[in-house]
Amino acid sequence: MDLPTSFEEFDIVEIRFKGGRKDFFRNINRLELTTGDAVVVDVPNGHHIGFVSLKGELVRLQMLKKKVDNNEEIRTIYRIATERDMEKFNEVRDLEGGTMYRGREIIQQLGLKMKLSDVEYQADRSKATFYYSADDRVDFRDLIKKLAEEFKVRIEMRQISLRHEAGRLGGIGSCGRELCCSTWLTDFKSVSTTAARYQNLSLNPSKLSGQCGRLKCCLNYELETYMAALKDIPTVNRPLQTRQGDAILQKTDIFKKMMWFGYKGDNNWYPVPVARVQEILEENAAGKVVEMLLAEAPEEPKQNEFVAQVEGNLERLDDKFKSKKKKKKKKRPTDSSAPQQPQAADDRAVVAAPRPANRPEPQGDQAQRPGRQKPFKSRNKGNREGGELKERRENRPPRERKEGAPKPADNSQPTAPSATPQDGQQQRSRSRKPFKGRRPDQNKPPRTDA
């Protein structure tokens, strides 16, 4: 969007200097300025360098707010600062720190009751401004003579308040942010303790005071909101008279429109709406004593039978899904020849996996081995190792019997074929679970009655 051809930009610009100080200057040369540009401006007895902080129609509104007249007293802007101007300006700024420390030493030697907070040199190094704060009037005529002899410049002493001093020094407030007076706040309004009372803040000086030692400026930020909310809150100057006793005001929440009252000898607080408090005050003013602080609550309407039935069904449905799921028990294979008996909960079921069609049938000891079997390759390897171990045991010489050891049983007599080893071979029992897949009663020999 283009501006109309007849539109002329406001020719006054706001310039910012060190310490947040701002002033208005006229752009008579119609320079194309941008916010943040360094410019050389006219000041009494020389020139100074500042930075553009505001331009355009906003400057007109700012002048109306600060009540600055648009007259001939407004000084002009010379030019945009060059590199040579900025070099000289930076050299002058480097002298400010040493000058301030030397000035404090001279003040201490003279015994003056004043605090030197900052020093500002003019860009052309023709004047130095000393900012100080003091509680009483100070006679610094001797001080100016010594400072002029020391620094060879024109000296100007300017007294500032503690709020301006904190703004020039800067810092971090209790809120965790940079101080308002050093960033954007330029007009300092008076702050009183009544602002803290309206906001129900504790009158603790350490909490209400800022870094300047005065009351915090932020106490005025929300004061208007609190004042508007307090219009609907009644003033309770004496206890409320009820049948239970006198109710004393303990606390007020102006935004929730709620007031808390308590009886003598009772540690409980009872919340009462503002409208109810107003009614009690009117009745007490008429000489009446109310029954209780809170009016009787209206009876809740009975629920419809259909609604109650639906809510009950939903609750039962929730209980159904909240209940723990029971674990399913695995079925155990049973032997058709043995009598079936009830299984215990601790027994484990063994399910035989189906054998693939292309796998050969096990032979020898592998066919008699119950339970889960190893893969085909590992079984063949085990058979080979088992055969070698069996041959070593057959060729082992018999052990000599120690003295005192019991004699071995005589196996010369023929017994049942299942109980005698064949050809003197010793059979080694395999380490396996004897009851795996079968109940303990099934391993016992059948009982015969004599």
Coordinates of C-alpha atoms in Angstrom, one line a residue:
M1 CA 0.0 0.0 0.0
D2 CA 1.5 3.3 -1.1
L3 CA 1.2 6.5 0.9
P4 CA -0.6 9.5 -0.7
T5 CA 1.7 11.9 -2.5
S6 CA 0.6 14.8 -0.4
F7 CA 1.5 13.0 2.9
E8 CA 4.5 14.4 4.8
E9 CA 6.1 12.4 7.6
F10 CA 6.3 14.0 11.0
D11 CA 9.7 15.8 11.1
I12 CA 10.4 15.3 14.8
V13 CA 12.3 12.2 15.9
E14 CA 12.8 10.7 19.4
I15 CA 16.5 10.1 20.3
R16 CA 17.8 7.9 23.1
F17 CA 21.0 8.5 25.1
K18 CA 22.9 6.7 27.8
G19 CA 20.9 5.6 30.8
G20 CA 17.6 5.5 29.0
R21 CA 17.4 9.3 28.7
K22 CA 15.3 10.4 25.7
D23 CA 14.7 13.7 24.0
F24 CA 13.1 15.1 20.8
F25 CA 15.0 16.5 17.8
R26 CA 13.8 18.0 14.5
N27 CA 14.9 16.4 11.2
I28 CA 15.2 19.5 9.2
N29 CA 17.4 17.9 6.5
R30 CA 14.8 15.1 5.8
L31 CA 17.3 12.3 6.4
E32 CA 16.1 8.8 5.8
L33 CA 16.4 7.4 9.3
T34 CA 15.6 4.0 10.7
T35 CA 15.1 2.9 14.3
G36 CA 18.5 2.3 15.8
D37 CA 20.6 4.6 13.6
A38 CA 23.3 6.6 15.3
V39 CA 22.9 10.4 14.6
V40 CA 24.8 13.5 15.5
V41 CA 22.5 16.0 17.3
D42 CA 22.8 19.6 18.5
V43 CA 23.3 20.1 22.2
P44 CA 24.2 23.2 24.2
N45 CA 27.9 24.1 23.7
G46 CA 28.7 21.3 21.3
H47 CA 27.3 18.1 19.7
H48 CA 26.4 14.7 21.0
I49 CA 25.6 11.2 19.5
G50 CA 22.4 9.4 20.2
F51 CA 20.3 6.6 18.6
V52 CA 16.9 6.8 17.0
S53 CA 14.2 5.2 19.2
L54 CA 11.0 6.4 17.6
K55 CA 9.9 8.2 14.4
G56 CA 6.7 9.0 12.5
E57 CA 3.3 9.7 13.9
L58 CA 4.0 7.8 17.1
V59 CA 6.4 10.7 18.1
R60 CA 3.5 13.1 17.9
L61 CA 1.5 11.0 20.3
Q62 CA 4.5 10.6 22.6
M63 CA 4.9 14.4 22.7
L64 CA 1.3 14.8 23.7
K65 CA 1.7 12.3 26.4
K66 CA 4.8 14.0 27.9
K67 CA 3.3 17.4 27.2
V68 CA 6.1 18.7 25.0
D69 CA 5.3 21.6 22.8
N70 CA 6.2 21.6 19.1
N71 CA 8.1 25.0 19.0
E72 CA 11.4 26.4 18.1
E73 CA 13.1 25.2 21.3
I74 CA 13.4 21.7 19.8
R75 CA 17.0 21.3 18.5
T76 CA 18.0 19.8 15.2
I77 CA 19.7 16.7 13.9
Y78 CA 23.0 17.4 12.0
R79 CA 23.7 14.1 10.2
I80 CA 24.0 10.4 10.4
A81 CA 27.1 9.4 12.4
T82 CA 30.1 8.3 10.4
E83 CA 32.7 5.8 11.3
R84 CA 35.0 8.6 12.5
D85 CA 32.3 9.9 14.7
M86 CA 31.7 6.5 16.3
E87 CA 35.4 6.0 16.9
K88 CA 35.7 9.2 18.9
F89 CA 32.4 8.4 20.7
N90 CA 33.8 5.0 21.8
E91 CA 37.1 6.5 23.0
V92 CA 35.1 9.0 25.2
R93 CA 32.9 6.2 26.6
D94 CA 36.1 4.3 27.7
L95 CA 37.0 7.3 29.9
E96 CA 33.8 7.2 31.9
G97 CA 34.7 4.3 34.2
G98 CA 38.1 5.7 35.4
T99 CA 36.5 9.2 35.8
M100 CA 33.8 7.8 38.1
Y101 CA 36.3 5.9 40.4
R102 CA 38.6 9.0 40.6
G103 CA 35.6 11.2 41.4
R104 CA 34.5 8.9 44.2
E105 CA 38.0 9.1 45.7
I106 CA 37.8 13.0 45.7
I107 CA 34.4 12.9 47.3
Q108 CA 35.6 10.6 50.0
Q109 CA 38.6 13.0 50.7
L110 CA 36.3 16.0 51.0
G111 CA 33.9 14.1 53.3
L112 CA 30.8 14.9 51.4
K113 CA 27.6 12.8 52.1
M114 CA 26.7 12.0 48.6
K115 CA 26.8 9.0 46.3
L116 CA 28.2 9.2 42.8
S117 CA 26.4 6.7 40.6
D118 CA 27.3 7.5 37.0
V119 CA 29.4 9.7 34.7
E120 CA 28.5 10.7 31.1
Y121 CA 30.9 12.4 28.7
Q122 CA 29.6 14.4 25.8
A123 CA 30.6 13.1 22.4
D124 CA 32.9 16.1 21.6
R125 CA 34.5 15.7 25.1
S126 CA 33.7 19.2 26.1
K127 CA 31.5 18.4 29.1
A128 CA 31.2 15.7 31.7
T129 CA 27.9 15.1 33.6
F130 CA 28.2 13.6 37.1
Y131 CA 25.0 11.9 38.4
Y132 CA 24.7 11.6 42.2
S133 CA 22.1 11.0 44.9
A134 CA 22.0 12.4 48.4
D135 CA 19.5 12.7 51.3
D136 CA 20.3 16.3 52.2
R137 CA 21.6 19.3 50.5
V138 CA 25.3 19.1 49.5
D139 CA 27.7 22.0 49.0
F140 CA 29.9 20.7 46.1
R141 CA 31.6 24.0 45.0
D142 CA 35.0 22.7 46.1
L143 CA 34.3 19.4 44.5
I144 CA 33.6 21.0 41.1
K145 CA 36.9 22.9 41.2
K146 CA 38.9 19.8 41.9
L147 CA 37.1 17.8 39.3
A148 CA 37.7 20.5 36.6
E149 CA 41.4 20.6 37.5
E150 CA 41.6 16.8 37.4
F151 CA 39.9 16.1 34.1
K152 CA 40.2 19.4 32.2
V153 CA 36.6 19.5 31.1
R154 CA 33.5 21.4 32.0
I155 CA 31.7 19.8 35.0
E156 CA 28.0 19.5 35.5
M157 CA 26.5 18.0 38.7
R158 CA 23.0 16.5 38.4
Q159 CA 21.1 15.1 41.3
I160 CA 18.8 12.1 40.6
S161 CA 16.4 10.1 42.7
L162 CA 17.0 6.5 43.9
R163 CA 14.6 5.2 41.2
H164 CA 16.5 7.0 38.5
E165 CA 19.7 5.7 40.0
A166 CA 18.5 2.1 39.8
G167 CA 17.4 2.7 36.2
R168 CA 20.8 3.9 35.2
L169 CA 22.7 1.1 37.0
G170 CA 20.2 -1.7 35.9
G171 CA 19.8 -5.1 37.4
I172 CA 17.4 -8.1 37.8
G173 CA 14.2 -7.8 39.9
S174 CA 12.6 -10.3 42.2
C175 CA 10.4 -11.4 39.2
G176 CA 13.5 -12.7 37.4
R177 CA 13.3 -10.1 34.6
E178 CA 15.3 -6.9 34.0
L179 CA 14.2 -3.9 35.9
C180 CA 11.4 -1.9 34.4
C181 CA 13.1 1.4 35.2
S182 CA 16.1 0.4 33.1
T183 CA 14.2 -0.9 30.1
W184 CA 10.9 0.9 29.3
L185 CA 9.6 2.8 32.4
T186 CA 10.5 6.5 32.2
D187 CA 7.8 8.2 34.3
F188 CA 8.0 7.3 37.9
K189 CA 4.7 7.7 39.8
S190 CA 4.4 7.8 43.6
V191 CA 3.7 4.4 45.2
S192 CA 2.1 4.2 48.7
T193 CA 1.3 1.4 51.1
T194 CA -2.5 1.7 50.3
A195 CA -1.8 0.0 47.0
A196 CA -0.6 -3.1 48.9
R197 CA -3.6 -3.0 51.3
Y198 CA -6.1 -3.0 48.5
Q199 CA -4.4 -6.0 47.0
N200 CA -4.3 -7.9 50.3
L201 CA -0.5 -8.0 50.4
S202 CA 1.5 -8.5 53.6
L203 CA 3.1 -5.2 54.6
N204 CA 6.6 -6.6 54.7
P205 CA 9.1 -4.0 53.7
S206 CA 11.6 -6.5 52.4
K207 CA 9.1 -7.9 50.0
L208 CA 7.5 -4.7 48.9
S209 CA 10.7 -2.8 48.3
G210 CA 12.7 -2.9 45.1
Q211 CA 16.4 -2.6 44.5
C212 CA 16.2 1.2 44.8
G213 CA 15.0 0.8 48.4
R214 CA 11.6 2.3 47.6
L215 CA 8.2 0.6 47.1
K216 CA 8.1 -1.4 43.8
C217 CA 6.6 0.4 40.9
C218 CA 4.7 -2.7 39.8
L219 CA 2.4 -2.3 42.8
N220 CA 0.5 0.3 40.7
Y221 CA 0.2 -2.0 37.6
E222 CA -2.9 -4.0 38.8
L223 CA -4.3 -1.4 41.3
E224 CA -7.1 -0.3 39.0
T225 CA -8.3 -3.9 38.5
Y226 CA -8.4 -4.4 42.3
M227 CA -10.3 -1.1 42.8
A228 CA -12.9 -2.1 40.2
A229 CA -13.4 -5.5 41.9
L230 CA -13.7 -4.0 45.3
K231 CA -16.8 -2.0 44.4
D232 CA -19.1 -5.1 44.9
I233 CA -17.5 -6.1 48.2
P234 CA -19.4 -4.9 51.2
T235 CA -17.6 -3.2 54.1
V236 CA -17.8 -5.3 57.3
N237 CA -16.9 -3.1 60.3
R238 CA -18.3 -5.4 63.0
P239 CA -19.1 -9.1 63.4
L240 CA -22.2 -10.6 61.9
Q241 CA -24.8 -11.5 64.5
T242 CA -26.2 -15.1 64.2
R243 CA -27.9 -17.6 66.5
Q244 CA -24.6 -19.5 66.8
G245 CA -22.7 -16.4 67.8
D246 CA -20.8 -13.5 66.3
A247 CA -19.1 -14.3 63.0
I248 CA -15.8 -12.4 62.5
L249 CA -14.4 -11.7 59.0
Q250 CA -11.2 -13.6 58.4
K251 CA -10.5 -13.4 54.7
T252 CA -12.0 -11.9 51.5
D253 CA -11.5 -13.1 47.9
I254 CA -12.6 -10.2 45.8
F255 CA -12.5 -12.1 42.4
K256 CA -14.5 -15.1 43.5
K257 CA -16.9 -12.9 45.5
M258 CA -16.4 -15.0 48.6
M259 CA -15.9 -14.0 52.2
W260 CA -14.7 -16.3 55.1
F261 CA -16.1 -15.9 58.6
G262 CA -15.2 -17.7 61.9
Y263 CA -16.7 -17.9 65.3
K264 CA -14.9 -17.3 68.6
G265 CA -13.4 -20.5 70.0
D266 CA -13.8 -22.2 66.6
N267 CA -10.8 -22.7 64.3
N268 CA -13.0 -23.4 61.2
W269 CA -13.7 -20.8 58.6
Y270 CA -17.0 -20.8 56.7
P271 CA -17.2 -19.3 53.2
V272 CA -20.2 -17.0 52.6
P273 CA -21.1 -15.4 49.2
V274 CA -21.0 -11.7 49.0
A275 CA -24.8 -11.5 48.3
R276 CA -25.5 -13.4 51.5
V277 CA -23.2 -11.2 53.5
Q278 CA -25.1 -8.2 52.2
E279 CA -28.4 -9.7 53.3
I280 CA -27.1 -10.4 56.8
L281 CA -25.8 -6.9 57.2
E282 CA -29.2 -5.5 56.2
E283 CA -31.0 -7.7 58.7
N284 CA -28.5 -6.9 61.5
A285 CA -29.0 -3.2 60.8
A286 CA -32.8 -3.7 61.2
G287 CA -32.1 -5.4 64.6
K288 CA -32.7 -9.0 63.5
V289 CA -30.5 -12.0 64.2
V290 CA -30.1 -14.5 61.5
E291 CA -30.3 -18.3 62.1
M292 CA -27.1 -19.2 60.3
L293 CA -24.5 -17.8 58.0
L294 CA -25.5 -19.9 55.0
A295 CA -29.1 -20.2 53.8
E296 CA -30.6 -23.7 53.7
A297 CA -29.5 -25.5 50.6
P298 CA -32.4 -26.5 48.4
E299 CA -33.2 -30.2 48.3
E300 CA -31.8 -32.1 45.3
P301 CA -34.5 -33.4 43.0
K302 CA -35.0 -37.1 43.0
Q303 CA -33.5 -39.0 40.1
N304 CA -35.8 -40.7 37.7
E305 CA -36.0 -44.5 38.1
F306 CA -35.0 -45.0 34.5
V307 CA -31.9 -42.8 34.9
A308 CA -30.9 -44.6 38.1
Q309 CA -31.3 -48.0 36.5
V310 CA -29.1 -47.0 33.5
E311 CA -26.4 -45.6 35.8
G312 CA -26.5 -48.8 37.9
N313 CA -26.0 -50.9 34.7
L314 CA -23.1 -48.8 33.7
E315 CA -21.4 -49.2 37.1
R316 CA -21.9 -53.0 36.9
L317 CA -20.4 -53.0 33.4
D318 CA -17.3 -51.1 34.7
D319 CA -16.9 -53.5 37.6
K320 CA -17.0 -56.4 35.1
F321 CA -14.1 -55.1 33.1
K322 CA -12.1 -54.0 36.2
S323 CA -12.2 -57.6 37.5
K324 CA -9.0 -59.6 37.0
K325 CA -9.1 -62.2 34.2
K326 CA -8.6 -65.8 35.3
K327 CA -5.7 -67.7 33.9
K328 CA -6.7 -70.6 31.6
K329 CA -5.3 -74.0 32.7
K330 CA -3.7 -76.3 30.1
K331 CA -5.1 -79.7 29.7
R332 CA -2.9 -82.7 30.4
P333 CA -2.9 -85.9 28.3
T334 CA -4.3 -88.8 30.2
D335 CA -3.4 -92.5 29.9
S336 CA -6.3 -94.6 28.7
S337 CA -5.1 -97.7 30.5
A338 CA -4.6 -96.0 33.9
P339 CA -7.6 -94.8 35.9
Q340 CA -8.2 -91.1 35.6
Q341 CA -7.8 -89.1 38.8
P342 CA -8.4 -85.4 39.5
Q343 CA -5.3 -83.4 38.6
A344 CA -3.6 -81.1 41.1
A345 CA -3.0 -77.4 40.4
D346 CA 0.7 -77.7 40.7
D347 CA 1.1 -80.4 38.0
R348 CA 2.4 -79.3 34.6
A349 CA 1.0 -80.6 31.3
V350 CA 3.3 -81.9 28.7
V351 CA 2.1 -81.6 25.2
A352 CA 4.0 -83.6 22.6
A353 CA 4.7 -81.7 19.4
P354 CA 3.8 -83.4 16.1
R355 CA 6.8 -85.0 14.4
P356 CA 7.6 -83.9 10.9
A357 CA 7.0 -86.4 8.1
N358 CA 10.6 -86.4 6.8
R359 CA 12.3 -87.0 10.3
P360 CA 13.3 -90.7 10.9
E361 CA 11.9 -92.6 13.9
P362 CA 14.2 -92.7 17.0
Q363 CA 15.9 -96.0 17.8
G364 CA 17.4 -97.6 20.8
D365 CA 17.6 -95.5 23.9
Q366 CA 16.2 -92.5 22.1
A367 CA 12.8 -94.3 21.7
Q368 CA 12.6 -95.0 25.4
R369 CA 13.5 -91.4 26.5
P370 CA 10.3 -89.7 27.6
G371 CA 9.6 -86.0 27.5
R372 CA 10.8 -83.3 25.1
Q373 CA 13.7 -84.4 22.8
K374 CA 16.5 -82.4 21.4
P375 CA 16.9 -81.6 17.7
F376 CA 17.9 -84.4 15.3
K377 CA 21.6 -83.4 14.9
S378 CA 22.2 -83.0 18.6
R379 CA 20.7 -86.5 19.3
N380 CA 23.1 -88.2 16.9
K381 CA 26.0 -86.4 18.5
G382 CA 24.8 -87.5 21.9
N383 CA 24.5 -91.2 20.7
R384 CA 28.1 -91.2 19.5
E385 CA 29.4 -89.8 22.7
G386 CA 27.2 -92.1 24.8
G387 CA 28.6 -95.2 23.0
E388 CA 32.2 -94.3 23.6
L389 CA 31.4 -93.6 27.3
K390 CA 29.7 -97.0 27.5
E391 CA 32.7 -98.8 26.1
R392 CA 35.0 -97.1 28.7
R393 CA 32.8 -98.2 31.5
E394 CA 32.8 -101.8 30.3
N395 CA 36.6 -102.0 30.1
R396 CA 37.0 -100.4 33.6
P397 CA 38.5 -102.8 36.2
P398 CA 36.3 -103.6 39.2
R399 CA 36.7 -101.5 42.3
E400 CA 38.3 -102.9 45.5
R401 CA 36.0 -103.1 48.5
K402 CA 37.2 -101.1 51.5
E403 CA 37.3 -102.6 55.0
G404 CA 34.1 -102.1 56.9
A405 CA 32.0 -101.5 53.7
P406 CA 28.9 -103.7 53.3
K407 CA 29.3 -106.6 50.9
P408 CA 27.7 -106.3 47.5
A409 CA 24.5 -108.3 47.0
D410 CA 24.9 -111.7 45.4
N411 CA 23.5 -111.6 42.0
S412 CA 24.4 -115.2 41.1
Q413 CA 20.8 -116.4 41.7
P414 CA 18.5 -115.8 38.8
T415 CA 15.9 -113.1 39.3
A416 CA 13.5 -111.3 37.2
P417 CA 14.9 -110.3 33.8
S418 CA 14.1 -106.6 34.4
A419 CA 16.2 -106.5 37.7
T420 CA 19.5 -108.3 36.4
P421 CA 22.0 -106.6 34.1
Q422 CA 22.9 -108.6 31.0
D423 CA 26.5 -109.9 30.5
G424 CA 27.8 -108.2 33.7
Q425 CA 27.1 -104.8 32.2
Q426 CA 26.3 -102.0 34.7
Q427 CA 23.4 -99.9 33.7
R428 CA 23.6 -96.2 34.5
S429 CA 20.3 -94.5 35.2
R430 CA 19.8 -91.4 33.1
S431 CA 19.2 -88.0 34.9
R432 CA 15.6 -87.4 34.0
K433 CA 12.5 -86.6 35.8
P434 CA 10.8 -89.9 36.7
F435 CA 7.3 -88.4 37.0
K436 CA 7.4 -86.1 34.0
G437 CA 4.1 -86.6 32.0
R438 CA 2.7 -89.2 34.5
R439 CA 1.3 -89.1 37.9
P440 CA 3.4 -90.6 40.8
D441 CA 0.8 -93.4 41.3
Q442 CA 1.3 -94.6 37.7
N443 CA 5.1 -95.4 38.3
K444 CA 4.3 -97.8 41.1
P445 CA 4.0 -101.5 40.3
P446 CA 0.4 -102.8 40.5
R447 CA -0.6 -103.8 44.0
T448 CA -1.6 -107.4 44.5
D449 CA -3.6 -108.6 47.5
A450 CA -2.3 -111.8 49.1

